[in-house]
GROMACS .gro file of C-alpha atoms in nm:
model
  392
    1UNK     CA    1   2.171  16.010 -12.244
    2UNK     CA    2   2.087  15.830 -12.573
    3UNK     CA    3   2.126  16.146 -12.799
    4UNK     CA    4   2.495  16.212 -12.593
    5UNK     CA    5   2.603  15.818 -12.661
    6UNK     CA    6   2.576  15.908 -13.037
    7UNK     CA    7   2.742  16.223 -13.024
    8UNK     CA    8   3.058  16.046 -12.893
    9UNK     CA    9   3.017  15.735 -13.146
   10UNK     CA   10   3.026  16.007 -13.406
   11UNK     CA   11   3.304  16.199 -13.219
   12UNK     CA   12   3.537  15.844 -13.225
   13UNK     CA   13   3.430  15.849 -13.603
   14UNK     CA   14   3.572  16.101 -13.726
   15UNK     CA   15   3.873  16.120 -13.488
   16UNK     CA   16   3.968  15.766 -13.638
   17UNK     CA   17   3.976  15.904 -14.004
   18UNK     CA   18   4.202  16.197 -13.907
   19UNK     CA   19   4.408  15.958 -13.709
   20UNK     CA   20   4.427  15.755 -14.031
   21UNK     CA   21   4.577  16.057 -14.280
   22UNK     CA   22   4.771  16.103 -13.999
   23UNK     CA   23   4.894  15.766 -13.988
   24UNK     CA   24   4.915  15.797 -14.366
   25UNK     CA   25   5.149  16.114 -14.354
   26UNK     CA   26   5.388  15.966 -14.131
   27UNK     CA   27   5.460  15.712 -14.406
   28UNK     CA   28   5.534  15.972 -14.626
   29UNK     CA   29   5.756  16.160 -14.380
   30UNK     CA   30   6.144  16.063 -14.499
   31UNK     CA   31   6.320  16.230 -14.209
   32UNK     CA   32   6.186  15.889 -13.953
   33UNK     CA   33   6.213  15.613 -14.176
   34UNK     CA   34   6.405  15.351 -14.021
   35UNK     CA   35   6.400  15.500 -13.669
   36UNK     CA   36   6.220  15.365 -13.349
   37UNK     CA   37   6.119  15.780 -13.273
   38UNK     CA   38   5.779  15.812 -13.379
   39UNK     CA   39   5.736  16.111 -13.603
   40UNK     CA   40   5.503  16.419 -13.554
   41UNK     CA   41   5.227  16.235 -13.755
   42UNK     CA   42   5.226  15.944 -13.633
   43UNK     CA   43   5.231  16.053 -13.260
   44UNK     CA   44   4.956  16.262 -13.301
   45UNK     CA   45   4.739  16.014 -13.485
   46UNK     CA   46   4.826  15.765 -13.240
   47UNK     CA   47   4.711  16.046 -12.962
   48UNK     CA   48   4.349  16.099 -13.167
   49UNK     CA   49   4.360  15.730 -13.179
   50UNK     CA   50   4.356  15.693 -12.826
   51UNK     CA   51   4.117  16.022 -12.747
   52UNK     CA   52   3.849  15.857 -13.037
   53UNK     CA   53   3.886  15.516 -12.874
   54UNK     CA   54   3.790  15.704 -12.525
   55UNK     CA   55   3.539  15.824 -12.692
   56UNK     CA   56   3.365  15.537 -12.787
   57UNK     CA   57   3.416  15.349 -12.483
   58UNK     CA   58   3.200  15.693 -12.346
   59UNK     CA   59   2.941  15.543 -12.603
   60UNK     CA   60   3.002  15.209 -12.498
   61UNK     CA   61   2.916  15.299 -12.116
   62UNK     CA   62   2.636  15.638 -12.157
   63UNK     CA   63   2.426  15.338 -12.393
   64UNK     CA   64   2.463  15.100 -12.133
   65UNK     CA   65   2.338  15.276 -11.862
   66UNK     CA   66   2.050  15.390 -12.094
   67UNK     CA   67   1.965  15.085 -12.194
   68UNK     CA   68   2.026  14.930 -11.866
   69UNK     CA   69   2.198  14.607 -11.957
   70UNK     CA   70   2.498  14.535 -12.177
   71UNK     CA   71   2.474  14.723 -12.546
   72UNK     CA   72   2.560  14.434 -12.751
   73UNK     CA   73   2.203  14.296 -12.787
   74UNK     CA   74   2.158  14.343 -13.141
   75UNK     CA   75   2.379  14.402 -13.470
   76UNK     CA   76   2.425  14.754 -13.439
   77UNK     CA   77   2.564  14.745 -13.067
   78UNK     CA   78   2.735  14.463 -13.131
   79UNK     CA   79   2.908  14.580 -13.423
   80UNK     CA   80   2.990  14.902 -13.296
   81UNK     CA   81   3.173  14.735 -12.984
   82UNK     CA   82   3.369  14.505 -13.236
   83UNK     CA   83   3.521  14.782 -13.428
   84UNK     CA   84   3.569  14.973 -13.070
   85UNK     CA   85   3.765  14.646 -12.955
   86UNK     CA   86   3.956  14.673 -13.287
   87UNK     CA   87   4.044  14.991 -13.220
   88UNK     CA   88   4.176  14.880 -12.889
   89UNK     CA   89   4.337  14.565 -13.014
   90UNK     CA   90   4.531  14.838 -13.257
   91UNK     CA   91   4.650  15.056 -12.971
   92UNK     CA   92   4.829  14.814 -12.763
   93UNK     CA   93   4.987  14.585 -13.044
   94UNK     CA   94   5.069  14.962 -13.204
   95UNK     CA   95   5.232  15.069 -12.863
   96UNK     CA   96   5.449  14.794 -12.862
   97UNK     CA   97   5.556  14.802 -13.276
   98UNK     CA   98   5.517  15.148 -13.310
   99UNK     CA   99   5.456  15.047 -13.748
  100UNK     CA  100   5.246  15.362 -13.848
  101UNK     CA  101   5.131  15.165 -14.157
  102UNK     CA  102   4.909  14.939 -13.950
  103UNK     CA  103   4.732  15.192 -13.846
  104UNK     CA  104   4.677  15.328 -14.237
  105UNK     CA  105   4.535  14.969 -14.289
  106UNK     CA  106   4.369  14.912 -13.968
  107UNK     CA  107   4.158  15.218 -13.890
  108UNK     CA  108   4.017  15.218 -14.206
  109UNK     CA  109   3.895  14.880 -14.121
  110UNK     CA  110   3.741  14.977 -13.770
  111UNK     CA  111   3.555  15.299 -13.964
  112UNK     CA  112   3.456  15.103 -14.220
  113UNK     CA  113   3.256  14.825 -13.925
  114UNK     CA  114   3.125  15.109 -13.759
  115UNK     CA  115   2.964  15.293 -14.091
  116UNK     CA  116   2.803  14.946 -14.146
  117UNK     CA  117   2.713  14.893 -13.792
  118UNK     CA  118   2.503  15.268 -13.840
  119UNK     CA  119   2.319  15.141 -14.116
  120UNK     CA  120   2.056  14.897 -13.859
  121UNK     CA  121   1.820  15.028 -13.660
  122UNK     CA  122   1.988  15.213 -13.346
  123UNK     CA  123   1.715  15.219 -13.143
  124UNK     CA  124   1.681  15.097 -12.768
  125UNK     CA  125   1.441  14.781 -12.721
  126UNK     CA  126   1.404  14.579 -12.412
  127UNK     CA  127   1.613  14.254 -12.409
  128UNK     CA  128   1.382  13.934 -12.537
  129UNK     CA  129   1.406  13.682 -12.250
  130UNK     CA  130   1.665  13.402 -12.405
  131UNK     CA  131   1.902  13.740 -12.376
  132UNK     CA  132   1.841  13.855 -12.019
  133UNK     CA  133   2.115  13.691 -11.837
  134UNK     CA  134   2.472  13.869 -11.682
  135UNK     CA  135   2.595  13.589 -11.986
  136UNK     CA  136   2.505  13.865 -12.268
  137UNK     CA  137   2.789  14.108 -12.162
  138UNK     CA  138   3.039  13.807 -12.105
  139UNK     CA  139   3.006  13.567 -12.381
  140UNK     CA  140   2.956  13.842 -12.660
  141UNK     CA  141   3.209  14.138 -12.539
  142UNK     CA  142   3.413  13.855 -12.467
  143UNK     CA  143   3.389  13.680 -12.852
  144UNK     CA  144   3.393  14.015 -13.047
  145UNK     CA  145   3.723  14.156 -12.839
  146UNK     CA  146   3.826  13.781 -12.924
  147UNK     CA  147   3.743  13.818 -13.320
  148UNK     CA  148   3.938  14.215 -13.304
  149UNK     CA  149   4.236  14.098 -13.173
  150UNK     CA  150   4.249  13.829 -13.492
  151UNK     CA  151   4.092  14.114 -13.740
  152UNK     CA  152   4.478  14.288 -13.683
  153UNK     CA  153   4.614  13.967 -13.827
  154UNK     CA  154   4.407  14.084 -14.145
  155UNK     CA  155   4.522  14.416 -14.108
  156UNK     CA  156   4.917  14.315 -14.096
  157UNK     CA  157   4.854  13.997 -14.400
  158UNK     CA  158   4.679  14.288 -14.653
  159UNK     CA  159   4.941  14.505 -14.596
  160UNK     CA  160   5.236  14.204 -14.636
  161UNK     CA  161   5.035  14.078 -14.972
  162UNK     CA  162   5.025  14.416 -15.080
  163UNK     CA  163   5.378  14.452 -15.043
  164UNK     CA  164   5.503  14.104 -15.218
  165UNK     CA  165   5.206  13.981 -15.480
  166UNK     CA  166   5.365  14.111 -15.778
  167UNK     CA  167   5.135  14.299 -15.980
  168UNK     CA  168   5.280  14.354 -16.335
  169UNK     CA  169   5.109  14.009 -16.392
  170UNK     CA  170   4.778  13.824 -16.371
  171UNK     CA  171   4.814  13.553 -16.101
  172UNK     CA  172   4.575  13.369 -15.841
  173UNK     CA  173   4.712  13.572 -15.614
  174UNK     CA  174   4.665  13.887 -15.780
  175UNK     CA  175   4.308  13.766 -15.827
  176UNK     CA  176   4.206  13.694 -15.492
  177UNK     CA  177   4.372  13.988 -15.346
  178UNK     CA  178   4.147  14.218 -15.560
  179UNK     CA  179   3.899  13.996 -15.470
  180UNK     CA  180   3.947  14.087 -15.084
  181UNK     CA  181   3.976  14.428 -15.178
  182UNK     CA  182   3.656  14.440 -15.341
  183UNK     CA  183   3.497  14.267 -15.037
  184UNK     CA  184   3.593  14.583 -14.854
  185UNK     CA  185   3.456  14.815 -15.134
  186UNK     CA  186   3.112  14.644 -15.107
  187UNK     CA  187   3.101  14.731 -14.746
  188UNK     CA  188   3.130  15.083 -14.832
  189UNK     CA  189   2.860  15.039 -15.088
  190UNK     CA  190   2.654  14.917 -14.856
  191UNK     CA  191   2.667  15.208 -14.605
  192UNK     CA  192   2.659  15.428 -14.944
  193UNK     CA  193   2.319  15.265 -15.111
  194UNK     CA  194   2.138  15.231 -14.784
  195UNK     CA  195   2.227  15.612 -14.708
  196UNK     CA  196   2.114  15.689 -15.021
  197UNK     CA  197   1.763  15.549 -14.994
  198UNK     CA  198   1.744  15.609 -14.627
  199UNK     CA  199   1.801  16.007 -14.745
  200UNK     CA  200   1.500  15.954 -14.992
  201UNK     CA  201   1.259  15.795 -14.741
  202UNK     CA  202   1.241  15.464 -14.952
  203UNK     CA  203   0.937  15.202 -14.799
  204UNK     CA  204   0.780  14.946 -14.960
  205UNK     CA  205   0.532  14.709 -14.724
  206UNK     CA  206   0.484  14.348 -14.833
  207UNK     CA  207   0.283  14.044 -14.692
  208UNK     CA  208   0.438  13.753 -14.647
  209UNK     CA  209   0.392  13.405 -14.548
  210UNK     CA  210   0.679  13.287 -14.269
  211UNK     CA  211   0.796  12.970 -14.171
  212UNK     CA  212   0.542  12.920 -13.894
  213UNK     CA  213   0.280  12.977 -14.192
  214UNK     CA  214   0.198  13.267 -14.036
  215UNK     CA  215   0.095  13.590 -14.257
  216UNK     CA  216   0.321  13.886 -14.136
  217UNK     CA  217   0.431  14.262 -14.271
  218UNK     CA  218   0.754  14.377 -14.364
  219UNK     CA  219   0.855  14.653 -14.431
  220UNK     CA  220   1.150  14.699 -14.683
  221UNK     CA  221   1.388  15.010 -14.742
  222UNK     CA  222   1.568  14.922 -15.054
  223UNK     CA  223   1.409  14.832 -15.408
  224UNK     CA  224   1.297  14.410 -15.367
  225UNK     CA  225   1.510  14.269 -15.599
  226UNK     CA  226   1.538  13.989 -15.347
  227UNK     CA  227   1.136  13.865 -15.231
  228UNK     CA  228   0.979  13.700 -14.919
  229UNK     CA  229   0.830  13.370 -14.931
  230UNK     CA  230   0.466  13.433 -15.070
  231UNK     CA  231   0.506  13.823 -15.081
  232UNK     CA  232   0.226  14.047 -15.145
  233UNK     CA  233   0.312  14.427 -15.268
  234UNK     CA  234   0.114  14.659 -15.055
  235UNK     CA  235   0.299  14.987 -15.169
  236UNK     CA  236   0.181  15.147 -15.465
  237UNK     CA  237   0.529  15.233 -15.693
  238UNK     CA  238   0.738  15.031 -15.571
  239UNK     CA  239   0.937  14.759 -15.725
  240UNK     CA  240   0.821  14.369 -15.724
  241UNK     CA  241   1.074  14.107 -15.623
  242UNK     CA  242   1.263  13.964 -15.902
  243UNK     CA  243   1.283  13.641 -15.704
  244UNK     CA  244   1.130  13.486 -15.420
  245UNK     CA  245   1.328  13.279 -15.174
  246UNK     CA  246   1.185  13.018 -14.890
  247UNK     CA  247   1.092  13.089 -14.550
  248UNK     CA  248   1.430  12.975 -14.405
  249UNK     CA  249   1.597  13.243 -14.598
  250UNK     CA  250   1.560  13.604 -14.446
  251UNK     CA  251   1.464  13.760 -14.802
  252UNK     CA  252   1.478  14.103 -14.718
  253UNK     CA  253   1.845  14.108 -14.546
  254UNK     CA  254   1.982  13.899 -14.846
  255UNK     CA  255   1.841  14.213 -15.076
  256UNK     CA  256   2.064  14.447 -14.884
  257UNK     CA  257   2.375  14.206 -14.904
  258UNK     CA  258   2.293  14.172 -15.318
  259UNK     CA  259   2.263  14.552 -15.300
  260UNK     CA  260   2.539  14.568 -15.123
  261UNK     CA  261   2.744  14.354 -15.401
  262UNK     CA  262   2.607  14.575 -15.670
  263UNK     CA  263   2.707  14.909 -15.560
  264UNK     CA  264   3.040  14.796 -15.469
  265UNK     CA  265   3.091  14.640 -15.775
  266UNK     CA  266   2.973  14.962 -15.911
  267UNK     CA  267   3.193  15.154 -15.706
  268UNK     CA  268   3.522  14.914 -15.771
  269UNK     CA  269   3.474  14.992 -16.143
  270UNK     CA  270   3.437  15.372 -16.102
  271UNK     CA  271   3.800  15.292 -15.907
  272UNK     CA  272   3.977  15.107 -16.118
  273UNK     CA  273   3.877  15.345 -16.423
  274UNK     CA  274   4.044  15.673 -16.201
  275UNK     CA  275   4.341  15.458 -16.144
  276UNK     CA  276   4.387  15.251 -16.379
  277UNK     CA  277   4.572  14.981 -16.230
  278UNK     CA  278   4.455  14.733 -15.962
  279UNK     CA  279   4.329  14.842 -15.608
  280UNK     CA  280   4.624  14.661 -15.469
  281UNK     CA  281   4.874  14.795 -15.777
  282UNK     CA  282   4.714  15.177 -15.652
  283UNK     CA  283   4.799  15.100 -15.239
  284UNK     CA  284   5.181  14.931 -15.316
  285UNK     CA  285   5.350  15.285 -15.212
  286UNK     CA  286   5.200  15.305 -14.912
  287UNK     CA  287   5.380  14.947 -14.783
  288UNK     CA  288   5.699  14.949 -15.030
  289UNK     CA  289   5.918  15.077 -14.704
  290UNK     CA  290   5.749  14.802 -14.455
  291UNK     CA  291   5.965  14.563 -14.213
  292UNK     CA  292   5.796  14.254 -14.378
  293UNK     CA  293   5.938  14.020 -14.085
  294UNK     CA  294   5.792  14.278 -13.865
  295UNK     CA  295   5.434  14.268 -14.015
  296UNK     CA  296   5.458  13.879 -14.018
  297UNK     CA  297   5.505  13.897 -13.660
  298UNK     CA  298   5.226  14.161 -13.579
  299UNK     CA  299   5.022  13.920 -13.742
  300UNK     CA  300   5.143  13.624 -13.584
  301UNK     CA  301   5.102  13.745 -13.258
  302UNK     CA  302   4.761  13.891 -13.311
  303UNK     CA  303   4.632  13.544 -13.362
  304UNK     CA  304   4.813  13.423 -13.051
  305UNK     CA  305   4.685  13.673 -12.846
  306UNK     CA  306   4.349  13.649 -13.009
  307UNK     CA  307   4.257  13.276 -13.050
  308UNK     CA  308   4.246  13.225 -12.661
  309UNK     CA  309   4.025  13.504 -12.565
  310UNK     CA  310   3.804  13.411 -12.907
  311UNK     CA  311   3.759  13.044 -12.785
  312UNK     CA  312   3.658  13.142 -12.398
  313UNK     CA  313   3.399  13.410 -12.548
  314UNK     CA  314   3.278  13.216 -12.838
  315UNK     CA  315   3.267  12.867 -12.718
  316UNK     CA  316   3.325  12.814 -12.348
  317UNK     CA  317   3.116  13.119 -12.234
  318UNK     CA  318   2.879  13.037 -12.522
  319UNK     CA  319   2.838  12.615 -12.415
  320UNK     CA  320   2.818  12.737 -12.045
  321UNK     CA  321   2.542  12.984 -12.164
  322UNK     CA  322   2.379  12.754 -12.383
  323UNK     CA  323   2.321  12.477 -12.169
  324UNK     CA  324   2.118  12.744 -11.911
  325UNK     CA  325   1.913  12.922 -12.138
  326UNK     CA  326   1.852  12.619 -12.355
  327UNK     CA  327   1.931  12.332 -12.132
  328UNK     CA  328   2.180  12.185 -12.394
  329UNK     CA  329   2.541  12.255 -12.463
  330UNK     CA  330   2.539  12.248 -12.848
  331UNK     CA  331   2.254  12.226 -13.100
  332UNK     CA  332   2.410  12.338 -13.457
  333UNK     CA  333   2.261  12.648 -13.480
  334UNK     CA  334   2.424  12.848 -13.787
  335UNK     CA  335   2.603  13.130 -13.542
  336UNK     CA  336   2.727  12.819 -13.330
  337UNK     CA  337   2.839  12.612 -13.637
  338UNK     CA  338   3.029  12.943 -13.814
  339UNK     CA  339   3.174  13.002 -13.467
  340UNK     CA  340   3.323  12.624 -13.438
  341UNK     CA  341   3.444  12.639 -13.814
  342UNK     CA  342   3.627  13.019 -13.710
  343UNK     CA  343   3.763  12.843 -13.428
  344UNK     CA  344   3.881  12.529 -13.568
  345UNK     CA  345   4.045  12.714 -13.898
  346UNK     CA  346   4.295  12.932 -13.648
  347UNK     CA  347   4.353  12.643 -13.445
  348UNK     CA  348   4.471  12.503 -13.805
  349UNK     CA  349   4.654  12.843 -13.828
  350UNK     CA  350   4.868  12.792 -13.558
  351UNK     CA  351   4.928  12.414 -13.616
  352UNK     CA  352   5.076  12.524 -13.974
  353UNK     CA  353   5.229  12.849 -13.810
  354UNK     CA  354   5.400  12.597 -13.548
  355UNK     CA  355   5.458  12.281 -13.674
  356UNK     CA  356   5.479  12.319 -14.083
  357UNK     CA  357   5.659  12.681 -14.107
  358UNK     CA  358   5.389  12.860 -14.265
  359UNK     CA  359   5.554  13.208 -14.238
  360UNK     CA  360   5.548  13.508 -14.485
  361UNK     CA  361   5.299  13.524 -14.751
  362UNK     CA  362   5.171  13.159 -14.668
  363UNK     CA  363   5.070  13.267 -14.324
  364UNK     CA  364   4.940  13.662 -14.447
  365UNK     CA  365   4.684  13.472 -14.701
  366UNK     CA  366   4.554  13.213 -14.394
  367UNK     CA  367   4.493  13.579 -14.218
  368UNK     CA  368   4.302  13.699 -14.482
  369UNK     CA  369   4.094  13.371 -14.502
  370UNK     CA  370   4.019  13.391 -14.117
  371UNK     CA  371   3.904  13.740 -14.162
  372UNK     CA  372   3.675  13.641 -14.465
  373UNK     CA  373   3.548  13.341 -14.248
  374UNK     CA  374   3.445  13.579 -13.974
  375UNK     CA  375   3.290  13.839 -14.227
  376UNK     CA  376   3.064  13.551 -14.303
  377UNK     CA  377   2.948  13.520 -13.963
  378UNK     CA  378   2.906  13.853 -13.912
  379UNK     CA  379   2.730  13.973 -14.255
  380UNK     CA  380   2.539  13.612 -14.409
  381UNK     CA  381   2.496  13.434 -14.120
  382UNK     CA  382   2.371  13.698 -13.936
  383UNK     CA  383   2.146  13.835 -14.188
  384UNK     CA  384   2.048  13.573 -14.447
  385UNK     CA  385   2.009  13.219 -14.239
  386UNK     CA  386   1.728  13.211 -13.982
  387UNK     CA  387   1.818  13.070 -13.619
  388UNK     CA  388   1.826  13.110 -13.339
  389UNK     CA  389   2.031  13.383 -13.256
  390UNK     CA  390   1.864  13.571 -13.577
  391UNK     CA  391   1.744  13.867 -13.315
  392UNK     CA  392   2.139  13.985 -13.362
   0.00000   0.00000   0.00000
């Protein structure tokens, strides 16, 4: 059962990257620009769209059964059920816009959250006991299909920045579109240096001294460049920490995120010197034909559609869930604090949306933020700040 819930994760995989050159060729296809008909490409990709996101949901249901409870318990399953929600969050706004360059912009996206989900351990475990309520499968599937349905936002504001940022000049907004676009680079570099060492069979075992005081091993499988608090080396040829961060601080996950940095920075320079021009500069021909009022509106919507389910999954279902397994509604955790300031900054989105006429490139950039904003939940918060909801 387990071995047949990965075959169809990989099967979605790789249906979503031919859906995407797919996608792509329909842009490129003259004879249906400007009409509603969907061309030969873009039917089909939309077809292997649907058959991958079957696929997964096959993943979604074989693990559960396996597993016997809901397989969003840790940051693999939930990760790969965020970029499966994405995936659905695409097909229905992309059924009713029928814009094939959202789905050049979008899949890549979804692929890109599942690689990284593959890079934690996959592995079945029993659910600790603050986890083994029915509230697992409704509070988190609820949040992440919340957070996909606002990660198409991001999808539509790249693609509208891409289009209007001019780039024959250096401008804050030239700047901090690269900037997003290396974001996504480093993601790849992070599935790409973990792959790398995984391939080579990289350990290194250290001692360390956790917050409890107690003396405990971990095991790293990347070079320390980032140490535990009071590490000891216990593998012979292996690299000692360059620095050594407190307790608090999850040392060993922040080494993969500054690994992570480094080979994407590494791999945005290899870029730049193929193409040299911008990342941005190198997508413009793929969005110069775009219905920019049309991609304002995809966004737009996504976040209406979005915010609602995001604030039942991620705060009401998470309060109601709090208050039984921890007898208290709200007690600043990091996850619950990052989840209030996502929630509060698209409630801000909509206010400026609604009341101040933030449209166009003012409203694609507060897109881009909210995606960043949830990026940090997901990646940092996740990984680098100890709490309480650290087992994710």
């Amino acid at each position: 059962m387990v071995q047949l819930s990965s075959n169809l994760l990989y099967i979605a995989f790789i249906l979503y990257l031919l859906a995407t050159f797919l996608f792509s060729g329909a842009i490129k296809d003259k004879r249906h620009r400007g009409e509603k008909k969907l061309s030969k490409f873009a039917l089909i990709g939309f077809i292997l769209t649907i058959i991958g996101f079957v696929s997964q949901s096959g993943y979604f249901i074989t693990r559960w059964i396996a597993a016997g409870h809901a397989p969003v318990s840790n940051l693999f399953e939930f990760t790969t059920f965020f970029g499966m929600m994405l995936v659905g969050a695409f097909i229905v706004i992309f059924s009713i816009y029928k814009t094939p360059v959202l789905g050049v912009f979008t899949l890549p996206i979804a692929v890109l959250i599942i690689a990284y989900a593959s890079m934690f351990p996959r592995e079945i475990s029993p659910l600790i006991p603050a986890l083994q309520s029915n509230w697992l499968a409704i509070h988190v599937t609820t949040a992440a299909a919340g957070q996909a349905i606002l990660a198409v936002s991001f999808a539509a504001g790249i693609i509208y920045l891409i289009r209007v940022v001019d780039q024959s000049k250096k401008t804050k907004s030239t700047f901090w579109l690269e900037a997003t676009m290396f974001g996504l680079i480093a993601t790849l570099g992070f599935v790409i240096i973990l792959s790398v060492f995984s391939a080579m069979g990289y350990e290194a075992k250290f001692d360390w001294v956790n917050k409890h005081g107690e003396q405990v091993e971990e095991v790293y499988h990347l070079p320390a460049l980032v140490g535990l608090h009071e590490n000891e080396l216990k593998t012979d040829n292996r690299l000692e920490p360059l620095v050594e961060m407190p307790a608090i601080i999850n040392a060993k996950k922040l080494n993969t995120v500054v690994w992570s940095l480094l080979t994407g920075a590494v791999l945005y320079c290899f870029l730049r010197l193929i193409f040299r021009k911008r990342i941005a500069h190198t997508l413009q021909p793929l969005v110069k034909n775009v219905n920019l009022d049309l991609v304002d509106e995809i966004g737009y919507r996504s976040v209406l559609i979005g915010f609602p389910v995001f604030t039942l999954g991620a705060l009401i279902f998470a309060m109601i869930w709090a208050q039984i397994a921890w007898t208290r509604f709200w007690g600043w955790d990091p996850k619950e604090v990052w989840a209030l300031i996502t929630w509060l900054f698209y409630a801000a989105f909509l206010h400026l949306r609604l009341s101040r006429g933030w449209h166009g490139e003012k409203s694609a950039w507060l897109a881009v933020i909210g995606f960043i904003i949830m990026m940090f939940n997901l990646i940092v918060v996740n990984l680098v700040i100890a709490g309480l909801h650290s087992y994710a």
